[in-house]
Short mmCIF file of C-alpha atoms and ligand atoms in Angstrom, two decimals:
data_model
loop_
_atom_site.label_atom_id
_atom_site.label_comp_id
_atom_site.label_asym_id
_atom_site.label_seq_id
_atom_site.Cartn_x
_atom_site.Cartn_y
_atom_site.Cartn_z
CA MET P 242 130.47 56.79 64.90
CA ARG P 243 128.81 55.49 68.47
CA ILE P 244 125.49 53.80 67.94
CA LEU P 245 122.84 52.44 70.84
CA ILE P 246 120.95 49.46 70.12
CA VAL P 247 117.88 49.25 71.95
CA GLY P 248 116.58 45.66 72.63
CA GLY P 249 118.16 42.48 73.92
CA GLY P 250 117.07 39.51 71.53
CA GLY P 251 118.18 37.38 68.54
CA ARG P 252 117.37 39.96 66.30
CA GLU P 253 119.15 43.04 68.31
CA HIS P 254 122.21 40.39 68.45
CA ALA P 255 121.74 39.92 64.46
CA LEU P 256 121.44 43.60 63.99
CA ALA P 257 124.59 44.19 66.42
CA TRP P 258 126.79 41.80 64.30
CA LYS P 259 125.57 42.80 61.23
CA LEU P 260 126.87 46.74 62.21
CA SER P 261 129.75 45.42 63.71
CA GLN P 262 130.79 44.32 60.07
CA SER P 263 130.44 47.69 58.58
CA PRO P 264 133.63 49.27 57.11
CA ARG P 265 132.51 52.49 59.30
CA ARG P 266 133.65 50.78 62.36
CA PRO P 267 131.31 51.68 64.39
CA GLN P 268 131.40 51.62 68.52
CA LEU P 269 128.26 49.76 69.70
CA TRP P 270 126.43 49.78 72.71
CA CYS P 271 123.28 48.02 73.93
CA ALA P 272 120.38 48.18 76.13
CA PRO P 273 119.62 45.74 77.79
CA GLY P 274 121.76 43.30 75.62
CA ASN P 275 122.37 39.68 76.13
CA ALA P 276 125.32 37.63 76.69
CA GLY P 277 125.86 37.19 73.06
CA ILE P 278 125.36 40.96 72.28
CA ALA P 279 128.24 41.52 75.02
CA SER P 280 131.01 40.52 72.53
CA LEU P 281 130.00 42.93 70.27
CA ALA P 282 128.97 45.62 72.48
CA THR P 283 128.79 47.36 75.67
CA CYS P 284 125.63 46.30 77.13
CA ALA P 285 123.60 48.63 80.01
CA ASP P 286 120.87 46.96 81.52
CA ILE P 287 118.30 49.54 80.74
CA ALA P 288 114.65 48.56 80.17
CA VAL P 289 113.80 48.80 76.45
CA ASP P 290 110.91 51.23 77.64
CA ASN P 291 112.67 53.23 80.28
CA ILE P 292 113.17 56.38 78.00
CA PRO P 293 114.62 59.00 80.83
CA VAL P 294 117.00 56.78 81.50
CA LEU P 295 117.96 55.76 77.81
CA LEU P 296 118.08 59.38 76.78
CA GLU P 297 120.30 60.20 79.87
CA PHE P 298 122.60 57.12 78.86
CA ALA P 299 122.79 58.14 75.45
CA ARG P 300 123.63 61.88 76.15
CA LYS P 301 126.24 60.37 78.50
CA GLN P 302 128.24 58.23 75.99
CA ASN P 303 127.94 60.80 73.43
CA ILE P 304 125.63 58.56 71.09
CA ASP P 305 125.49 59.43 67.34
CA LEU P 306 122.78 57.24 66.12
CA VAL P 307 119.99 54.77 68.13
CA VAL P 308 118.78 51.61 66.29
CA VAL P 309 115.26 50.28 68.05
CA GLY P 310 114.38 46.94 68.02
CA PRO P 311 111.26 45.66 69.70
CA GLU P 312 107.77 47.47 69.36
CA ALA P 313 107.62 48.40 73.25
CA ALA P 314 109.90 51.13 72.65
CA LEU P 315 108.26 52.21 69.81
CA ALA P 316 105.09 52.50 71.07
CA ALA P 317 106.30 54.09 73.94
CA GLY P 318 107.36 57.00 72.14
CA ILE P 319 111.04 56.41 71.98
CA VAL P 320 111.29 57.81 68.77
CA ASP P 321 109.49 60.98 69.54
CA ALA P 322 111.66 61.92 72.64
CA PHE P 323 114.82 61.37 70.94
CA GLN P 324 113.72 63.34 67.95
CA GLU P 325 112.60 66.27 70.43
CA ARG P 326 116.06 66.38 72.07
CA GLY P 327 117.73 66.65 68.07
CA MET P 328 119.08 62.90 68.42
CA ARG P 329 119.13 60.41 65.48
CA ILE P 330 117.28 57.26 65.71
CA PHE P 331 115.70 54.83 63.32
CA GLY P 332 112.19 53.83 63.64
CA PRO P 333 108.88 55.25 63.50
CA THR P 334 107.24 57.67 65.62
CA ARG P 335 104.75 56.41 68.24
CA ALA P 336 101.86 57.70 66.10
CA ALA P 337 103.46 56.00 62.87
CA ALA P 338 104.01 52.65 64.82
CA GLU P 339 100.22 52.45 65.83
CA LEU P 340 100.12 50.49 62.67
CA GLU P 341 101.54 47.50 65.04
CA SER P 342 100.37 48.84 68.48
CA SER P 343 96.27 49.05 67.75
CA LYS P 344 95.02 46.60 65.42
CA SER P 345 91.93 48.40 64.82
CA TRP P 346 93.69 51.43 63.80
CA CYS P 347 95.59 49.59 61.22
CA LYS P 348 92.25 47.33 60.06
CA ASN P 349 90.72 50.84 59.47
CA LEU P 350 93.49 51.93 57.78
CA PHE P 351 93.68 49.09 55.35
CA ARG P 352 89.98 49.45 54.91
CA LYS P 353 90.16 53.22 54.21
CA HIS P 354 92.76 52.70 51.83
CA ASN P 355 92.11 49.53 50.04
CA VAL P 356 95.16 47.38 51.34
CA PRO P 357 94.40 43.76 50.86
CA SER P 358 93.41 42.19 54.02
CA ALA P 359 90.99 40.14 56.06
CA GLY P 360 87.30 41.18 56.54
CA PHE P 361 86.89 42.42 60.27
CA ARG P 362 84.72 43.80 63.23
CA VAL P 363 85.86 45.78 66.21
CA PHE P 364 84.39 45.45 69.80
CA ASP P 365 84.64 46.96 72.79
CA ARG P 366 82.12 45.21 74.72
CA PHE P 367 82.17 41.68 75.66
CA ASP P 368 78.26 41.03 74.97
CA ASP P 369 78.35 42.76 71.30
CA ALA P 370 81.26 40.78 70.66
CA ALA P 371 79.48 37.61 72.27
CA ARG P 372 76.34 38.18 70.11
CA TYR P 373 78.50 38.80 67.06
CA ILE P 374 79.87 35.40 67.08
CA GLU P 375 76.96 33.31 67.76
CA ARG P 376 75.83 34.39 64.12
CA THR P 377 78.99 34.55 62.20
CA PRO P 378 80.05 31.50 60.64
CA HIS P 379 83.26 30.02 61.79
CA PRO P 380 86.54 29.81 61.84
CA VAL P 381 87.28 33.25 62.58
CA VAL P 382 90.41 34.85 64.28
CA VAL P 383 90.08 36.83 67.69
CA LYS P 384 92.48 39.29 68.04
CA ALA P 385 93.37 41.56 71.45
CA ASP P 386 93.88 44.99 69.63
CA GLY P 387 97.10 46.10 71.56
CA ILE P 388 100.42 44.26 71.84
CA ALA P 389 100.38 40.89 73.55
CA ALA P 390 103.90 39.61 72.52
CA GLY P 391 102.65 37.59 69.98
CA LYS P 392 100.25 35.73 72.09
CA GLY P 393 96.86 37.85 71.55
CA VAL P 394 95.61 36.12 68.38
CA THR P 395 93.43 32.79 68.67
CA ILE P 396 92.22 31.01 65.67
CA CYS P 397 88.88 29.70 66.69
CA GLY P 398 87.08 26.69 64.82
CA THR P 399 83.85 26.63 67.05
CA PRO P 400 82.14 29.62 68.42
CA ALA P 401 82.76 28.14 71.88
CA GLU P 402 86.19 28.41 71.01
CA SER P 403 85.84 32.06 70.26
CA MET P 404 83.50 32.68 73.57
CA ALA P 405 86.75 30.99 75.63
CA ALA P 406 89.20 33.67 73.43
CA LEU P 407 87.10 36.62 73.86
CA ALA P 408 86.37 35.62 77.70
CA ALA P 409 90.02 35.32 78.31
CA SER P 410 90.66 38.78 76.69
CA MET P 411 87.76 40.81 77.97
CA LYS P 412 86.74 39.35 80.87
CA ASP P 413 90.10 37.54 82.43
CA ARG P 414 92.35 40.33 81.15
CA ALA P 415 95.03 37.99 79.95
CA PHE P 416 96.58 40.55 78.13
CA GLY P 417 95.60 43.25 80.24
CA LYS P 418 94.75 46.62 78.82
CA ALA P 419 95.95 45.42 75.49
CA GLY P 420 92.84 43.13 75.39
CA ASP P 421 90.05 45.31 76.14
CA ARG P 422 89.51 45.93 72.66
CA VAL P 423 89.12 43.23 70.53
CA VAL P 424 89.47 42.42 66.79
CA ILE P 425 87.52 39.83 65.31
CA GLU P 426 88.48 38.67 61.87
CA GLU P 427 87.68 36.50 59.03
CA TYR P 428 89.63 33.48 58.57
CA LEU P 429 92.16 33.19 55.80
CA ALA P 430 93.90 30.19 54.27
CA GLY P 431 96.99 29.98 52.50
CA GLU P 432 100.94 30.05 53.05
CA GLU P 433 102.42 32.75 55.31
CA VAL P 434 105.22 34.92 54.29
CA SER P 435 107.15 37.74 56.40
CA VAL P 436 108.19 40.46 54.02
CA LEU P 437 109.97 43.45 55.32
CA ALA P 438 110.56 46.72 53.35
CA LEU P 439 112.89 49.88 54.50
CA THR P 440 111.08 52.98 53.84
CA ASP P 441 112.29 56.66 54.13
CA GLY P 442 108.38 58.08 53.80
CA GLN P 443 109.15 58.38 49.67
CA THR P 444 111.08 55.50 48.73
CA ILE P 445 110.42 51.76 49.67
CA ALA P 446 112.90 49.11 49.69
CA VAL P 447 111.66 45.77 49.81
CA LEU P 448 113.65 43.19 51.71
CA GLU P 449 114.42 39.40 50.49
CA SER P 450 111.35 37.36 51.79
CA ALA P 451 111.51 35.35 55.03
CA GLN P 452 109.22 32.37 56.45
CA ASP P 453 108.64 32.60 59.70
CA HIS P 454 107.35 29.31 61.98
CA LYS P 455 105.14 30.70 64.99
CA ARG P 456 103.73 27.67 66.21
CA ILE P 457 105.96 26.13 69.28
CA ASN P 458 105.61 22.32 67.94
CA ASP P 459 106.41 20.39 64.67
CA GLY P 460 104.03 20.51 61.97
CA ASP P 461 102.50 23.72 63.10
CA GLU P 462 101.16 22.31 66.28
CA GLY P 463 100.55 23.73 69.98
CA PRO P 464 100.28 27.68 70.88
CA ASN P 465 101.99 30.72 68.81
CA THR P 466 105.08 31.97 69.99
CA GLY P 467 107.12 34.84 68.86
CA GLY P 468 108.45 33.06 66.34
CA MET P 469 110.47 29.26 66.63
CA GLY P 470 112.89 29.68 63.63
CA ALA P 471 112.67 31.12 60.00
CA TYR P 472 114.29 30.91 56.90
CA SER P 473 115.09 33.35 53.77
CA PRO P 474 114.31 33.27 50.64
CA ALA P 475 110.85 31.75 50.93
CA PRO P 476 110.44 29.79 47.55
CA VAL P 477 106.64 30.07 47.62
CA PHE P 478 107.25 34.39 47.13
CA THR P 479 107.99 34.54 43.67
CA GLU P 480 109.21 37.68 41.84
CA GLU P 481 105.71 38.17 40.56
CA LEU P 482 104.54 38.17 43.92
CA ALA P 483 107.25 40.40 45.26
CA ALA P 484 105.88 43.16 42.69
CA ARG P 485 102.55 42.60 43.71
CA THR P 486 103.13 42.91 47.43
CA ALA P 487 105.10 46.57 46.39
CA ARG P 488 102.25 47.63 44.50
CA GLU P 489 99.40 46.51 46.27
CA VAL P 490 100.58 46.50 49.87
CA PHE P 491 104.03 48.76 50.63
CA VAL P 492 102.83 51.65 48.36
CA PRO P 493 99.63 52.24 49.86
CA ILE P 494 100.27 51.98 53.26
CA VAL P 495 103.17 54.42 52.91
CA HIS P 496 100.95 56.65 50.93
CA ALA P 497 97.92 56.21 53.27
CA MET P 498 100.63 57.12 56.27
CA ARG P 499 101.46 60.52 54.37
CA GLU P 500 97.71 61.31 53.97
CA GLU P 501 97.01 60.62 57.66
CA ARG P 502 100.01 62.53 58.49
CA ARG P 503 101.85 60.03 60.63
CA PRO P 504 104.90 59.83 57.67
CA TYR P 505 106.49 56.45 58.26
CA LYS P 506 109.87 55.75 58.55
CA GLY P 507 111.78 52.73 59.40
CA VAL P 508 110.91 49.15 58.82
CA LEU P 509 107.62 47.97 57.65
CA TYR P 510 106.63 44.42 58.27
CA ALA P 511 104.06 42.62 56.45
CA GLY P 512 103.05 39.41 57.55
CA LEU P 513 101.14 38.06 54.44
CA MET P 514 98.62 35.31 53.65
CA LEU P 515 99.22 34.35 50.43
CA THR P 516 95.30 33.40 49.15
CA ARG P 517 93.95 31.95 46.17
CA SER P 518 93.17 35.81 45.48
CA GLY P 519 96.52 37.10 46.05
CA PRO P 520 98.89 38.21 49.16
CA ARG P 521 96.61 39.89 51.89
CA VAL P 522 97.95 41.12 54.95
CA LEU P 523 97.35 39.45 58.53
CA GLU P 524 99.42 42.00 60.45
CA VAL P 525 101.84 44.78 59.68
CA ASN P 526 105.03 45.22 62.66
CA ALA P 527 106.68 48.49 63.04
CA ARG P 528 110.32 46.77 63.53
CA PHE P 529 112.02 44.02 62.39
CA GLY P 530 110.81 40.76 62.79
CA ASP P 531 112.34 38.31 65.04
CA PRO P 532 113.62 35.85 64.10
CA GLU P 533 113.40 36.66 60.56
CA THR P 534 116.07 39.38 60.83
CA GLN P 535 118.81 36.66 61.59
CA PRO P 536 118.32 35.05 58.34
CA LEU P 537 118.15 38.50 56.59
CA MET P 538 121.09 39.98 58.43
CA MET P 539 123.31 36.98 57.16
CA ARG P 540 122.20 37.34 53.53
CA LEU P 541 122.40 41.18 53.74
CA LYS P 542 125.43 42.45 51.48
CA THR P 543 124.75 46.22 51.71
CA ASP P 544 126.13 47.92 54.66
CA LEU P 545 123.34 48.11 57.33
CA LEU P 546 124.65 51.19 58.48
CA ASP P 547 124.51 53.15 55.31
CA LEU P 548 121.11 51.51 54.89
CA ILE P 549 119.69 53.09 58.29
CA GLU P 550 121.42 56.48 57.86
CA ALA P 551 119.54 56.38 54.03
CA VAL P 552 116.14 55.95 55.89
CA ILE P 553 116.63 58.83 58.46
CA ASP P 554 118.00 61.05 55.84
CA GLY P 555 115.32 60.36 53.40
CA LYS P 556 117.99 59.11 50.80
CA LEU P 557 116.96 55.69 50.63
CA SER P 558 116.59 55.93 46.76
CA LYS P 559 120.28 56.40 46.58
CA VAL P 560 121.42 52.95 47.92
CA ASP P 561 121.09 49.60 46.54
CA LEU P 562 120.45 46.54 48.43
CA GLU P 563 122.47 43.70 47.63
CA TRP P 564 121.98 40.03 48.78
CA ASP P 565 123.97 36.69 49.12
CA PRO P 566 121.78 34.48 47.15
CA ASP P 567 122.72 31.72 49.34
CA PRO P 568 119.74 30.72 51.41
CA VAL P 569 120.01 30.85 55.34
CA VAL P 570 118.32 28.98 58.01
CA CYS P 571 117.47 30.00 61.46
CA VAL P 572 116.23 27.64 64.22
CA VAL P 573 115.42 28.70 67.59
CA ALA P 574 116.03 26.97 70.64
CA ALA P 575 113.30 27.54 73.67
CA SER P 576 113.07 27.01 77.31
CA GLY P 577 111.28 24.17 78.41
CA GLY P 578 107.57 25.45 79.08
CA TYR P 579 107.67 28.51 76.83
CA PRO P 580 105.46 30.16 75.61
CA GLY P 581 104.04 29.40 79.23
CA GLU P 582 106.33 29.42 82.34
CA ILE P 583 109.97 28.77 82.22
CA LYS P 584 112.78 28.31 84.39
CA LYS P 585 116.16 31.06 84.18
CA GLY P 586 119.39 30.59 85.01
CA LEU P 587 120.29 27.18 83.54
CA GLU P 588 123.58 26.93 81.89
CA ILE P 589 123.95 26.41 78.19
CA HIS P 590 126.67 23.86 77.18
CA GLY P 591 128.50 23.57 73.54
CA LEU P 592 128.20 26.90 72.05
CA GLU P 593 131.84 26.50 70.84
CA ASP P 594 131.40 23.46 69.24
CA ALA P 595 128.05 24.71 67.60
CA ALA P 596 130.06 28.10 66.11
CA ARG P 597 132.79 25.79 64.65
CA VAL P 598 130.21 24.16 61.93
CA PRO P 599 131.04 26.28 58.76
CA GLY P 600 128.36 28.51 57.80
CA VAL P 601 126.99 28.72 61.54
CA GLN P 602 126.24 31.76 63.69
CA VAL P 603 124.59 31.28 66.79
CA PHE P 604 122.51 34.60 67.66
CA HIS P 605 121.66 34.98 71.36
CA ALA P 606 118.17 35.88 72.66
CA GLY P 607 117.64 35.03 76.06
CA THR P 608 120.90 34.57 77.62
CA ALA P 609 122.98 36.32 80.31
CA LEU P 610 126.49 35.97 81.86
CA LYS P 611 126.93 34.33 85.39
CA GLY P 612 130.20 34.64 86.39
CA ASP P 613 132.13 32.81 83.85
CA LYS P 614 129.32 31.05 82.40
CA ILE P 615 126.68 32.01 80.19
CA VAL P 616 122.83 30.60 81.17
CA THR P 617 119.34 30.95 80.00
CA ALA P 618 117.25 33.95 80.73
CA GLY P 619 113.91 34.32 78.62
CA GLY P 620 111.80 31.77 76.50
CA ARG P 621 113.63 32.19 73.45
CA VAL P 622 117.18 31.36 74.10
CA LEU P 623 119.59 30.78 70.93
CA GLY P 624 118.79 30.96 67.14
CA VAL P 625 121.16 28.88 65.76
CA THR P 626 121.60 30.48 62.09
CA ALA P 627 123.59 28.84 59.02
CA LYS P 628 124.19 29.67 55.40
CA GLY P 629 124.31 26.92 52.90
CA GLU P 630 124.20 26.60 48.94
CA THR P 631 120.67 25.35 49.36
CA HIS P 632 117.96 25.32 52.08
CA ALA P 633 118.95 21.51 52.55
CA ALA P 634 122.27 22.31 52.86
CA ALA P 635 121.85 25.05 55.15
CA ARG P 636 119.23 23.63 57.31
CA ASP P 637 121.56 20.39 57.73
CA ALA P 638 124.43 23.03 59.06
CA ALA P 639 122.00 24.68 61.46
CA TYR P 640 121.04 21.31 63.07
CA ARG P 641 124.41 20.03 62.87
CA ALA P 642 125.38 23.00 64.97
CA MET P 643 122.22 22.63 67.41
CA SER P 644 122.82 19.38 68.25
CA ALA P 645 125.91 20.49 69.91
CA ILE P 646 124.02 22.74 72.27
CA ASN P 647 122.39 21.48 75.33
CA PHE P 648 120.50 23.09 78.74
CA ASP P 649 118.15 21.47 80.70
CA GLY P 650 114.84 21.80 79.19
CA ILE P 651 115.85 22.81 75.69
CA HIS P 652 112.99 22.62 73.06
CA TYR P 653 113.49 23.27 69.33
CA ARG P 654 111.42 22.37 66.27
CA ARG P 655 112.68 19.80 64.12
CA ASP P 656 111.09 20.94 60.63
CA ILE P 657 112.40 24.19 60.26
CA GLY P 658 112.79 24.88 56.64
CA LEU P 659 111.26 21.83 55.21
CA ARG P 660 108.75 23.39 53.68
CA ALA P 661 111.24 25.15 51.28
CA ILE P 662 112.77 21.84 50.11
CA ARG P 663 109.43 20.17 49.65
P1 LIG N 1619 99.28 38.19 63.97
O1 LIG N 1619 99.79 38.43 65.11
O2 LIG N 1619 98.10 39.16 63.69
O3 LIG N 1619 100.11 38.12 62.78
O4 LIG N 1619 98.59 36.80 64.36
C1 LIG N 1619 99.59 35.84 64.42
C2 LIG N 1619 99.33 34.35 63.77
O5 LIG N 1619 97.95 34.08 63.43
C3 LIG N 1619 99.69 34.81 62.38
O6 LIG N 1619 100.97 34.55 61.58
C4 LIG N 1619 98.76 33.89 61.55
O7 LIG N 1619 99.40 32.41 61.67
C5 LIG N 1619 97.59 33.82 62.49
N1 LIG N 1619 96.58 34.55 61.73
C6 LIG N 1619 96.24 35.94 62.00
N2 LIG N 1619 95.14 36.37 61.35
C7 LIG N 1619 94.80 35.53 60.69
C8 LIG N 1619 93.65 35.55 59.65
N3 LIG N 1619 92.92 37.02 59.51
N4 LIG N 1619 93.67 34.28 59.02
C9 LIG N 1619 94.12 33.19 59.51
N5 LIG N 1619 95.17 33.23 60.16
C10 LIG N 1619 95.72 34.33 60.73
N1 LIG N 1620 108.17 36.88 64.23
C1 LIG N 1620 107.42 37.50 64.24
C2 LIG N 1620 107.61 38.99 64.91
O1 LIG N 1620 108.63 39.78 65.07
O2 LIG N 1620 106.44 39.71 65.20
#
């Protein structure tokens, strides 16, 4: 079995790591990959949305199965393109991935099919949005409609803040085309949790819960990022909440997608707010989360390759999900300046010492090989991930490993996983 993984972040390193453990011993390729993935797969420097070149590469390498990581590839229609040529690929079609690539489309679907979410309005004109803001009680949440690398969402405490967020999106076009339309949402309070499910369009297999840490600094301060750390399971997400989420969130979404003639296959990622009235959906992603996938892959006992094929073949009901009960904590090391401007090409030290800490896997994100050195190559650089008998033990191991690692300007949060211990 010859597998091509599309992507080059920590999520894709975790997927490659898990696939490499399949008893079916697949051979792995990755585009574009990173320095960590390069030890498990043959990497090819192709952009994730360069579909013609990916198609040609897959044909040349006789690839049997493509596994897609990032939303950009899904939104560009990678699944449609490979399927049209009769090739096996894991992920939703472009039409189905609109759940993530258009927040307004997703919110309208939720409204139509009674999926619990935040109240909202959609605006295509700055003046209309500005008038609405003036007469709306705050806080509200201003969101760019399209994909903005996790940066298109602003929580606004006052109308002045909302006006600034609106102007950035619709006038200064900080997110390009993705921000020409905005969604203004009711602010929901509560604890957040990420819940992912696999679905073949009929059966839904809800994965173990995870908790992301979106803000750049300790105590959830500073701007939003792609995610600065994650742990699994999230103790707040009880079995009762899991059953309720399956019933009230995943089943209606999968059903709605069938009804809309956009049958959904792949990973459904629900970002939930656990409010006093129950779980409500903040966002849906059409892919594995990053960094949630790093702890989830370390806890998953079932063969990932079997699961992926079951999704593609519509046989998910035949596979059981098994999990290691031990918690896993992943701490992300980012480049100085992230999520703003960063420097690349800085040498990373201490990776071998970190990997020697028992229970630890260091997943690479923005890394590259430069001669025989490993250097930084992106905003999020590494996900130091550790398993332990308790959240506290996993956390200790992850931070012990992290303390061995260094590069110029390294930044990581010190409070990842603390909430699970308290
Ligand atoms: P999103 O990309 O839509 O998940 O938004 C990013 C982050 O913004 C979420 O993880 C939440 O922390 C926050 N957020 C989004 N929507 C809301 C909302 N309606 N109420 C409160 N916080 C929100
Ligand atoms: N960790 C958030 C995401 O993958 O979108």
